[in-house]
Amino acid sequence: MAMKINMDLCTSCGDCEPECPTASISVKKGLYIINASECTECEGEYDKPQCVKVCPIKGCITQLAA
């Protein structure tokens, strides 16, 4: 599974990018995106995805639907 950023909620604050241990978050045309093929949801490293932990907007970063 992977995480995704809801573009309608994201304020492009950038808090999530430096917290990602797999460097799966990047900026494209001023918007933050998560590379689903690289995202591990921080499994094995943390109890909760670090991007969700630091995001100031509730519900902005969610699990990608299968």
PDB file of N, CA, C and O in Angstrom:
ATOM      1  N   MET A   1       0.834  -1.178   0.000  1.00  0.00           N
ATOM      2  CA  MET A   1       0.000   0.000   0.000  1.00  0.00           C
ATOM      3  C   MET A   1       0.881   1.244   0.000  1.00  0.00           C
ATOM      4  O   MET A   1       2.068   1.178   0.235  1.00  0.00           O
ATOM      5  N   ALA A   2       0.283   2.378  -0.224  1.00  0.00           N
ATOM      6  CA  ALA A   2       1.009   3.645  -0.237  1.00  0.00           C
ATOM      7  C   ALA A   2       0.079   4.759   0.227  1.00  0.00           C
ATOM      8  O   ALA A   2      -1.125   4.571   0.328  1.00  0.00           O
ATOM      9  N   MET A   3       0.672   5.898   0.486  1.00  0.00           N
ATOM     10  CA  MET A   3      -0.092   7.058   0.906  1.00  0.00           C
ATOM     11  C   MET A   3      -0.298   7.969  -0.304  1.00  0.00           C
ATOM     12  O   MET A   3       0.427   7.887  -1.296  1.00  0.00           O
ATOM     13  N   LYS A   4      -1.300   8.858  -0.219  1.00  0.00           N
ATOM     14  CA  LYS A   4      -1.528   9.844  -1.273  1.00  0.00           C
ATOM     15  C   LYS A   4      -1.890  11.174  -0.626  1.00  0.00           C
ATOM     16  O   LYS A   4      -2.406  11.227   0.495  1.00  0.00           O
ATOM     17  N   ILE A   5      -1.599  12.246  -1.332  1.00  0.00           N
ATOM     18  CA  ILE A   5      -1.906  13.589  -0.860  1.00  0.00           C
ATOM     19  C   ILE A   5      -3.123  14.102  -1.602  1.00  0.00           C
ATOM     20  O   ILE A   5      -3.161  14.084  -2.843  1.00  0.00           O
ATOM     21  N   ASN A   6      -4.114  14.569  -0.862  1.00  0.00           N
ATOM     22  CA  ASN A   6      -5.319  15.142  -1.446  1.00  0.00           C
ATOM     23  C   ASN A   6      -4.989  16.572  -1.875  1.00  0.00           C
ATOM     24  O   ASN A   6      -4.803  17.443  -1.040  1.00  0.00           O
ATOM     25  N   MET A   7      -4.924  16.809  -3.169  1.00  0.00           N
ATOM     26  CA  MET A   7      -4.542  18.115  -3.694  1.00  0.00           C
ATOM     27  C   MET A   7      -5.537  19.213  -3.323  1.00  0.00           C
ATOM     28  O   MET A   7      -5.175  20.384  -3.267  1.00  0.00           O
ATOM     29  N   ASP A   8      -6.789  18.857  -3.079  1.00  0.00           N
ATOM     30  CA  ASP A   8      -7.792  19.848  -2.688  1.00  0.00           C
ATOM     31  C   ASP A   8      -7.554  20.363  -1.267  1.00  0.00           C
ATOM     32  O   ASP A   8      -7.999  21.457  -0.919  1.00  0.00           O
ATOM     33  N   LEU A   9      -6.869  19.575  -0.441  1.00  0.00           N
ATOM     34  CA  LEU A   9      -6.614  19.963   0.946  1.00  0.00           C
ATOM     35  C   LEU A   9      -5.192  20.460   1.189  1.00  0.00           C
ATOM     36  O   LEU A   9      -4.950  21.235   2.110  1.00  0.00           O
ATOM     37  N   CYS A  10      -4.257  20.030   0.373  1.00  0.00           N
ATOM     38  CA  CYS A  10      -2.845  20.361   0.584  1.00  0.00           C
ATOM     39  C   CYS A  10      -2.588  21.859   0.415  1.00  0.00           C
ATOM     40  O   CYS A  10      -3.026  22.466  -0.566  1.00  0.00           O
ATOM     41  N   THR A  11      -1.869  22.425   1.374  1.00  0.00           N
ATOM     42  CA  THR A  11      -1.504  23.840   1.320  1.00  0.00           C
ATOM     43  C   THR A  11      -0.075  24.039   0.801  1.00  0.00           C
ATOM     44  O   THR A  11       0.417  25.160   0.763  1.00  0.00           O
ATOM     45  N   SER A  12       0.576  22.957   0.421  1.00  0.00           N
ATOM     46  CA  SER A  12       1.962  22.980  -0.065  1.00  0.00           C
ATOM     47  C   SER A  12       2.920  23.574   0.964  1.00  0.00           C
ATOM     48  O   SER A  12       3.863  24.277   0.623  1.00  0.00           O
ATOM     49  N   CYS A  13       2.679  23.260   2.233  1.00  0.00           N
ATOM     50  CA  CYS A  13       3.536  23.785   3.309  1.00  0.00           C
ATOM     51  C   CYS A  13       4.922  23.145   3.286  1.00  0.00           C
ATOM     52  O   CYS A  13       5.891  23.733   3.737  1.00  0.00           O
ATOM     53  N   GLY A  14       5.022  21.909   2.785  1.00  0.00           N
ATOM     54  CA  GLY A  14       6.311  21.241   2.685  1.00  0.00           C
ATOM     55  C   GLY A  14       6.755  20.485   3.916  1.00  0.00           C
ATOM     56  O   GLY A  14       7.851  19.936   3.933  1.00  0.00           O
ATOM     57  N   ASP A  15       5.929  20.438   4.944  1.00  0.00           N
ATOM     58  CA  ASP A  15       6.311  19.736   6.177  1.00  0.00           C
ATOM     59  C   ASP A  15       6.561  18.251   5.955  1.00  0.00           C
ATOM     60  O   ASP A  15       7.400  17.654   6.623  1.00  0.00           O
ATOM     61  N   CYS A  16       5.853  17.641   5.034  1.00  0.00           N
ATOM     62  CA  CYS A  16       5.938  16.192   4.831  1.00  0.00           C
ATOM     63  C   CYS A  16       7.219  15.736   4.131  1.00  0.00           C
ATOM     64  O   CYS A  16       7.769  14.695   4.456  1.00  0.00           O
ATOM     65  N   GLU A  17       7.686  16.511   3.186  1.00  0.00           N
ATOM     66  CA  GLU A  17       8.822  16.078   2.351  1.00  0.00           C
ATOM     67  C   GLU A  17      10.062  15.680   3.141  1.00  0.00           C
ATOM     68  O   GLU A  17      10.600  14.582   2.935  1.00  0.00           O
ATOM     69  N   PRO A  18      10.569  16.506   4.058  1.00  0.00           N
ATOM     70  CA  PRO A  18      11.791  16.113   4.771  1.00  0.00           C
ATOM     71  C   PRO A  18      11.584  14.980   5.776  1.00  0.00           C
ATOM     72  O   PRO A  18      12.557  14.344   6.191  1.00  0.00           O
ATOM     73  N   GLU A  19      10.350  14.690   6.142  1.00  0.00           N
ATOM     74  CA  GLU A  19      10.068  13.637   7.131  1.00  0.00           C
ATOM     75  C   GLU A  19       9.975  12.245   6.514  1.00  0.00           C
ATOM     76  O   GLU A  19      10.010  11.246   7.221  1.00  0.00           O
ATOM     77  N   CYS A  20       9.854  12.157   5.210  1.00  0.00           N
ATOM     78  CA  CYS A  20       9.680  10.860   4.545  1.00  0.00           C
ATOM     79  C   CYS A  20      10.999  10.079   4.535  1.00  0.00           C
ATOM     80  O   CYS A  20      11.970  10.489   3.891  1.00  0.00           O
ATOM     81  N   PRO A  21      11.042   8.927   5.222  1.00  0.00           N
ATOM     82  CA  PRO A  21      12.289   8.166   5.298  1.00  0.00           C
ATOM     83  C   PRO A  21      12.692   7.493   3.979  1.00  0.00           C
ATOM     84  O   PRO A  21      13.847   7.110   3.808  1.00  0.00           O
ATOM     85  N   THR A  22      11.754   7.355   3.050  1.00  0.00           N
ATOM     86  CA  THR A  22      12.063   6.734   1.762  1.00  0.00           C
ATOM     87  C   THR A  22      12.197   7.758   0.637  1.00  0.00           C
ATOM     88  O   THR A  22      12.350   7.379  -0.523  1.00  0.00           O
ATOM     89  N   ALA A  23      12.122   9.043   0.968  1.00  0.00           N
ATOM     90  CA  ALA A  23      12.209  10.130  -0.019  1.00  0.00           C
ATOM     91  C   ALA A  23      11.193   9.949  -1.144  1.00  0.00           C
ATOM     92  O   ALA A  23      11.473  10.209  -2.310  1.00  0.00           O
ATOM     93  N   SER A  24       9.991   9.513  -0.778  1.00  0.00           N
ATOM     94  CA  SER A  24       8.927   9.259  -1.749  1.00  0.00           C
ATOM     95  C   SER A  24       8.110  10.502  -2.076  1.00  0.00           C
ATOM     96  O   SER A  24       7.280  10.472  -2.972  1.00  0.00           O
ATOM     97  N   ILE A  25       8.323  11.578  -1.338  1.00  0.00           N
ATOM     98  CA  ILE A  25       7.551  12.804  -1.543  1.00  0.00           C
ATOM     99  C   ILE A  25       8.398  13.808  -2.302  1.00  0.00           C
ATOM    100  O   ILE A  25       9.547  14.056  -1.966  1.00  0.00           O
ATOM    101  N   SER A  26       7.804  14.369  -3.354  1.00  0.00           N
ATOM    102  CA  SER A  26       8.509  15.369  -4.151  1.00  0.00           C
ATOM    103  C   SER A  26       7.535  16.460  -4.583  1.00  0.00           C
ATOM    104  O   SER A  26       6.330  16.342  -4.406  1.00  0.00           O
ATOM    105  N   VAL A  27       8.088  17.515  -5.168  1.00  0.00           N
ATOM    106  CA  VAL A  27       7.281  18.643  -5.636  1.00  0.00           C
ATOM    107  C   VAL A  27       7.242  18.612  -7.158  1.00  0.00           C
ATOM    108  O   VAL A  27       8.281  18.516  -7.812  1.00  0.00           O
ATOM    109  N   LYS A  28       6.047  18.698  -7.710  1.00  0.00           N
ATOM    110  CA  LYS A  28       5.854  18.786  -9.161  1.00  0.00           C
ATOM    111  C   LYS A  28       4.933  19.962  -9.422  1.00  0.00           C
ATOM    112  O   LYS A  28       3.791  19.980  -8.952  1.00  0.00           O
ATOM    113  N   LYS A  29       5.445  20.950 -10.118  1.00  0.00           N
ATOM    114  CA  LYS A  29       4.675  22.156 -10.458  1.00  0.00           C
ATOM    115  C   LYS A  29       4.061  22.801  -9.222  1.00  0.00           C
ATOM    116  O   LYS A  29       2.906  23.215  -9.228  1.00  0.00           O
ATOM    117  N   GLY A  30       4.812  22.848  -8.147  1.00  0.00           N
ATOM    118  CA  GLY A  30       4.369  23.496  -6.922  1.00  0.00           C
ATOM    119  C   GLY A  30       3.463  22.665  -6.032  1.00  0.00           C
ATOM    120  O   GLY A  30       3.031  23.123  -4.992  1.00  0.00           O
ATOM    121  N   LEU A  31       3.184  21.422  -6.430  1.00  0.00           N
ATOM    122  CA  LEU A  31       2.323  20.534  -5.653  1.00  0.00           C
ATOM    123  C   LEU A  31       3.124  19.337  -5.152  1.00  0.00           C
ATOM    124  O   LEU A  31       3.966  18.801  -5.873  1.00  0.00           O
ATOM    125  N   TYR A  32       2.851  18.940  -3.923  1.00  0.00           N
ATOM    126  CA  TYR A  32       3.539  17.783  -3.350  1.00  0.00           C
ATOM    127  C   TYR A  32       2.822  16.501  -3.749  1.00  0.00           C
ATOM    128  O   TYR A  32       1.591  16.428  -3.717  1.00  0.00           O
ATOM    129  N   ILE A  33       3.604  15.511  -4.153  1.00  0.00           N
ATOM    130  CA  ILE A  33       3.047  14.212  -4.542  1.00  0.00           C
ATOM    131  C   ILE A  33       3.855  13.104  -3.872  1.00  0.00           C
ATOM    132  O   ILE A  33       5.008  13.303  -3.498  1.00  0.00           O
ATOM    133  N   ILE A  34       3.218  11.949  -3.730  1.00  0.00           N
ATOM    134  CA  ILE A  34       3.887  10.779  -3.157  1.00  0.00           C
ATOM    135  C   ILE A  34       4.026   9.733  -4.250  1.00  0.00           C
ATOM    136  O   ILE A  34       3.037   9.356  -4.892  1.00  0.00           O
ATOM    137  N   ASN A  35       5.227   9.262  -4.466  1.00  0.00           N
ATOM    138  CA  ASN A  35       5.483   8.204  -5.439  1.00  0.00           C
ATOM    139  C   ASN A  35       5.041   6.887  -4.806  1.00  0.00           C
ATOM    140  O   ASN A  35       5.698   6.368  -3.900  1.00  0.00           O
ATOM    141  N   ALA A  36       3.925   6.363  -5.287  1.00  0.00           N
ATOM    142  CA  ALA A  36       3.336   5.158  -4.699  1.00  0.00           C
ATOM    143  C   ALA A  36       4.248   3.936  -4.792  1.00  0.00           C
ATOM    144  O   ALA A  36       4.210   3.064  -3.919  1.00  0.00           O
ATOM    145  N   SER A  37       5.091   3.870  -5.809  1.00  0.00           N
ATOM    146  CA  SER A  37       5.971   2.712  -5.949  1.00  0.00           C
ATOM    147  C   SER A  37       7.119   2.726  -4.940  1.00  0.00           C
ATOM    148  O   SER A  37       7.748   1.704  -4.699  1.00  0.00           O
ATOM    149  N   GLU A  38       7.399   3.881  -4.341  1.00  0.00           N
ATOM    150  CA  GLU A  38       8.471   3.993  -3.357  1.00  0.00           C
ATOM    151  C   GLU A  38       7.958   4.061  -1.920  1.00  0.00           C
ATOM    152  O   GLU A  38       8.683   3.760  -0.982  1.00  0.00           O
ATOM    153  N   CYS A  39       6.706   4.479  -1.732  1.00  0.00           N
ATOM    154  CA  CYS A  39       6.139   4.662  -0.396  1.00  0.00           C
ATOM    155  C   CYS A  39       5.906   3.319   0.298  1.00  0.00           C
ATOM    156  O   CYS A  39       5.316   2.404  -0.276  1.00  0.00           O
ATOM    157  N   THR A  40       6.352   3.219   1.542  1.00  0.00           N
ATOM    158  CA  THR A  40       6.183   1.991   2.324  1.00  0.00           C
ATOM    159  C   THR A  40       5.235   2.194   3.503  1.00  0.00           C
ATOM    160  O   THR A  40       5.067   1.302   4.319  1.00  0.00           O
ATOM    161  N   GLU A  41       4.629   3.407   3.573  1.00  0.00           N
ATOM    162  CA  GLU A  41       3.801   3.799   4.720  1.00  0.00           C
ATOM    163  C   GLU A  41       4.607   3.731   6.015  1.00  0.00           C
ATOM    164  O   GLU A  41       4.066   3.567   7.090  1.00  0.00           O
ATOM    165  N   CYS A  42       5.901   3.807   5.900  1.00  0.00           N
ATOM    166  CA  CYS A  42       6.842   3.765   7.028  1.00  0.00           C
ATOM    167  C   CYS A  42       6.783   2.455   7.809  1.00  0.00           C
ATOM    168  O   CYS A  42       7.245   2.394   8.952  1.00  0.00           O
ATOM    169  N   GLU A  43       6.226   1.420   7.196  1.00  0.00           N
ATOM    170  CA  GLU A  43       6.141   0.118   7.868  1.00  0.00           C
ATOM    171  C   GLU A  43       7.527  -0.399   8.174  1.00  0.00           C
ATOM    172  O   GLU A  43       8.434  -0.316   7.363  1.00  0.00           O
ATOM    173  N   GLY A  44       7.681  -0.912   9.377  1.00  0.00           N
ATOM    174  CA  GLY A  44       8.956  -1.450   9.816  1.00  0.00           C
ATOM    175  C   GLY A  44       9.876  -0.402  10.425  1.00  0.00           C
ATOM    176  O   GLY A  44      10.869  -0.740  11.040  1.00  0.00           O
ATOM    177  N   GLU A  45       9.551   0.871  10.221  1.00  0.00           N
ATOM    178  CA  GLU A  45      10.377   1.948  10.767  1.00  0.00           C
ATOM    179  C   GLU A  45       9.637   2.739  11.839  1.00  0.00           C
ATOM    180  O   GLU A  45      10.222   3.147  12.827  1.00  0.00           O
ATOM    181  N   TYR A  46       8.348   2.995  11.615  1.00  0.00           N
ATOM    182  CA  TYR A  46       7.546   3.806  12.530  1.00  0.00           C
ATOM    183  C   TYR A  46       6.157   3.187  12.702  1.00  0.00           C
ATOM    184  O   TYR A  46       5.714   2.421  11.857  1.00  0.00           O
ATOM    185  N   ASP A  47       5.476   3.561  13.768  1.00  0.00           N
ATOM    186  CA  ASP A  47       4.115   3.067  14.019  1.00  0.00           C
ATOM    187  C   ASP A  47       3.090   3.705  13.094  1.00  0.00           C
ATOM    188  O   ASP A  47       2.048   3.119  12.829  1.00  0.00           O
ATOM    189  N   LYS A  48       3.387   4.913  12.620  1.00  0.00           N
ATOM    190  CA  LYS A  48       2.455   5.680  11.802  1.00  0.00           C
ATOM    191  C   LYS A  48       3.245   6.360  10.690  1.00  0.00           C
ATOM    192  O   LYS A  48       4.393   6.770  10.913  1.00  0.00           O
ATOM    193  N   PRO A  49       2.663   6.496   9.490  1.00  0.00           N
ATOM    194  CA  PRO A  49       3.373   7.216   8.430  1.00  0.00           C
ATOM    195  C   PRO A  49       3.781   8.611   8.909  1.00  0.00           C
ATOM    196  O   PRO A  49       2.966   9.366   9.444  1.00  0.00           O
ATOM    197  N   GLN A  50       5.035   8.951   8.722  1.00  0.00           N
ATOM    198  CA  GLN A  50       5.562  10.220   9.224  1.00  0.00           C
ATOM    199  C   GLN A  50       4.950  11.426   8.522  1.00  0.00           C
ATOM    200  O   GLN A  50       4.788  12.480   9.132  1.00  0.00           O
ATOM    201  N   CYS A  51       4.579  11.275   7.258  1.00  0.00           N
ATOM    202  CA  CYS A  51       3.952  12.388   6.551  1.00  0.00           C
ATOM    203  C   CYS A  51       2.608  12.748   7.184  1.00  0.00           C
ATOM    204  O   CYS A  51       2.283  13.925   7.353  1.00  0.00           O
ATOM    205  N   VAL A  52       1.848  11.735   7.580  1.00  0.00           N
ATOM    206  CA  VAL A  52       0.554  11.963   8.242  1.00  0.00           C
ATOM    207  C   VAL A  52       0.785  12.600   9.606  1.00  0.00           C
ATOM    208  O   VAL A  52       0.062  13.519  10.004  1.00  0.00           O
ATOM    209  N   LYS A  53       1.794  12.151  10.289  1.00  0.00           N
ATOM    210  CA  LYS A  53       2.097  12.658  11.633  1.00  0.00           C
ATOM    211  C   LYS A  53       2.397  14.157  11.632  1.00  0.00           C
ATOM    212  O   LYS A  53       1.974  14.882  12.523  1.00  0.00           O
ATOM    213  N   VAL A  54       3.121  14.644  10.617  1.00  0.00           N
ATOM    214  CA  VAL A  54       3.517  16.056  10.594  1.00  0.00           C
ATOM    215  C   VAL A  54       2.577  16.963   9.802  1.00  0.00           C
ATOM    216  O   VAL A  54       2.654  18.178   9.923  1.00  0.00           O
ATOM    217  N   CYS A  55       1.693  16.406   9.022  1.00  0.00           N
ATOM    218  CA  CYS A  55       0.792  17.221   8.195  1.00  0.00           C
ATOM    219  C   CYS A  55      -0.181  18.010   9.081  1.00  0.00           C
ATOM    220  O   CYS A  55      -0.878  17.424   9.906  1.00  0.00           O
ATOM    221  N   PRO A  56      -0.246  19.331   8.889  1.00  0.00           N
ATOM    222  CA  PRO A  56      -1.138  20.148   9.712  1.00  0.00           C
ATOM    223  C   PRO A  56      -2.609  20.078   9.299  1.00  0.00           C
ATOM    224  O   PRO A  56      -3.476  20.547  10.034  1.00  0.00           O
ATOM    225  N   ILE A  57      -2.904  19.484   8.158  1.00  0.00           N
ATOM    226  CA  ILE A  57      -4.278  19.424   7.660  1.00  0.00           C
ATOM    227  C   ILE A  57      -4.827  18.001   7.824  1.00  0.00           C
ATOM    228  O   ILE A  57      -4.381  17.068   7.142  1.00  0.00           O
ATOM    229  N   LYS A  58      -5.794  17.847   8.711  1.00  0.00           N
ATOM    230  CA  LYS A  58      -6.379  16.536   8.961  1.00  0.00           C
ATOM    231  C   LYS A  58      -7.043  15.979   7.701  1.00  0.00           C
ATOM    232  O   LYS A  58      -7.798  16.676   7.030  1.00  0.00           O
ATOM    233  N   GLY A  59      -6.700  14.744   7.358  1.00  0.00           N
ATOM    234  CA  GLY A  59      -7.275  14.078   6.202  1.00  0.00           C
ATOM    235  C   GLY A  59      -6.625  14.419   4.880  1.00  0.00           C
ATOM    236  O   GLY A  59      -7.060  13.933   3.841  1.00  0.00           O
ATOM    237  N   CYS A  60      -5.581  15.225   4.897  1.00  0.00           N
ATOM    238  CA  CYS A  60      -4.905  15.605   3.655  1.00  0.00           C
ATOM    239  C   CYS A  60      -4.123  14.435   3.068  1.00  0.00           C
ATOM    240  O   CYS A  60      -4.101  14.239   1.856  1.00  0.00           O
ATOM    241  N   ILE A  61      -3.484  13.645   3.926  1.00  0.00           N
ATOM    242  CA  ILE A  61      -2.699  12.502   3.468  1.00  0.00           C
ATOM    243  C   ILE A  61      -3.390  11.238   3.944  1.00  0.00           C
ATOM    244  O   ILE A  61      -3.577  11.042   5.137  1.00  0.00           O
ATOM    245  N   THR A  62      -3.779  10.406   2.989  1.00  0.00           N
ATOM    246  CA  THR A  62      -4.524   9.186   3.289  1.00  0.00           C
ATOM    247  C   THR A  62      -3.920   7.991   2.562  1.00  0.00           C
ATOM    248  O   THR A  62      -3.058   8.153   1.698  1.00  0.00           O
ATOM    249  N   GLN A  63      -4.431   6.828   2.893  1.00  0.00           N
ATOM    250  CA  GLN A  63      -3.967   5.602   2.244  1.00  0.00           C
ATOM    251  C   GLN A  63      -4.516   5.529   0.826  1.00  0.00           C
ATOM    252  O   GLN A  63      -5.696   5.834   0.587  1.00  0.00           O
ATOM    253  N   LEU A  64      -3.676   5.160  -0.106  1.00  0.00           N
ATOM    254  CA  LEU A  64      -4.067   5.001  -1.499  1.00  0.00           C
ATOM    255  C   LEU A  64      -4.988   3.799  -1.619  1.00  0.00           C
ATOM    256  O   LEU A  64      -4.687   2.727  -1.072  1.00  0.00           O
ATOM    257  N   ALA A  65      -6.110   3.956  -2.290  1.00  0.00           N
ATOM    258  CA  ALA A  65      -7.052   2.852  -2.470  1.00  0.00           C
ATOM    259  C   ALA A  65      -6.443   1.776  -3.353  1.00  0.00           C
ATOM    260  O   ALA A  65      -5.741   2.079  -4.314  1.00  0.00           O
ATOM    261  N   ALA A  66      -6.709   0.546  -3.020  1.00  0.00           N
ATOM    262  CA  ALA A  66      -6.133  -0.581  -3.773  1.00  0.00           C
ATOM    263  C   ALA A  66      -6.808  -0.781  -5.099  1.00  0.00           C
ATOM    264  O   ALA A  66      -7.850  -0.380  -5.389  1.00  0.00           O
TER     265      ALA A  66
END
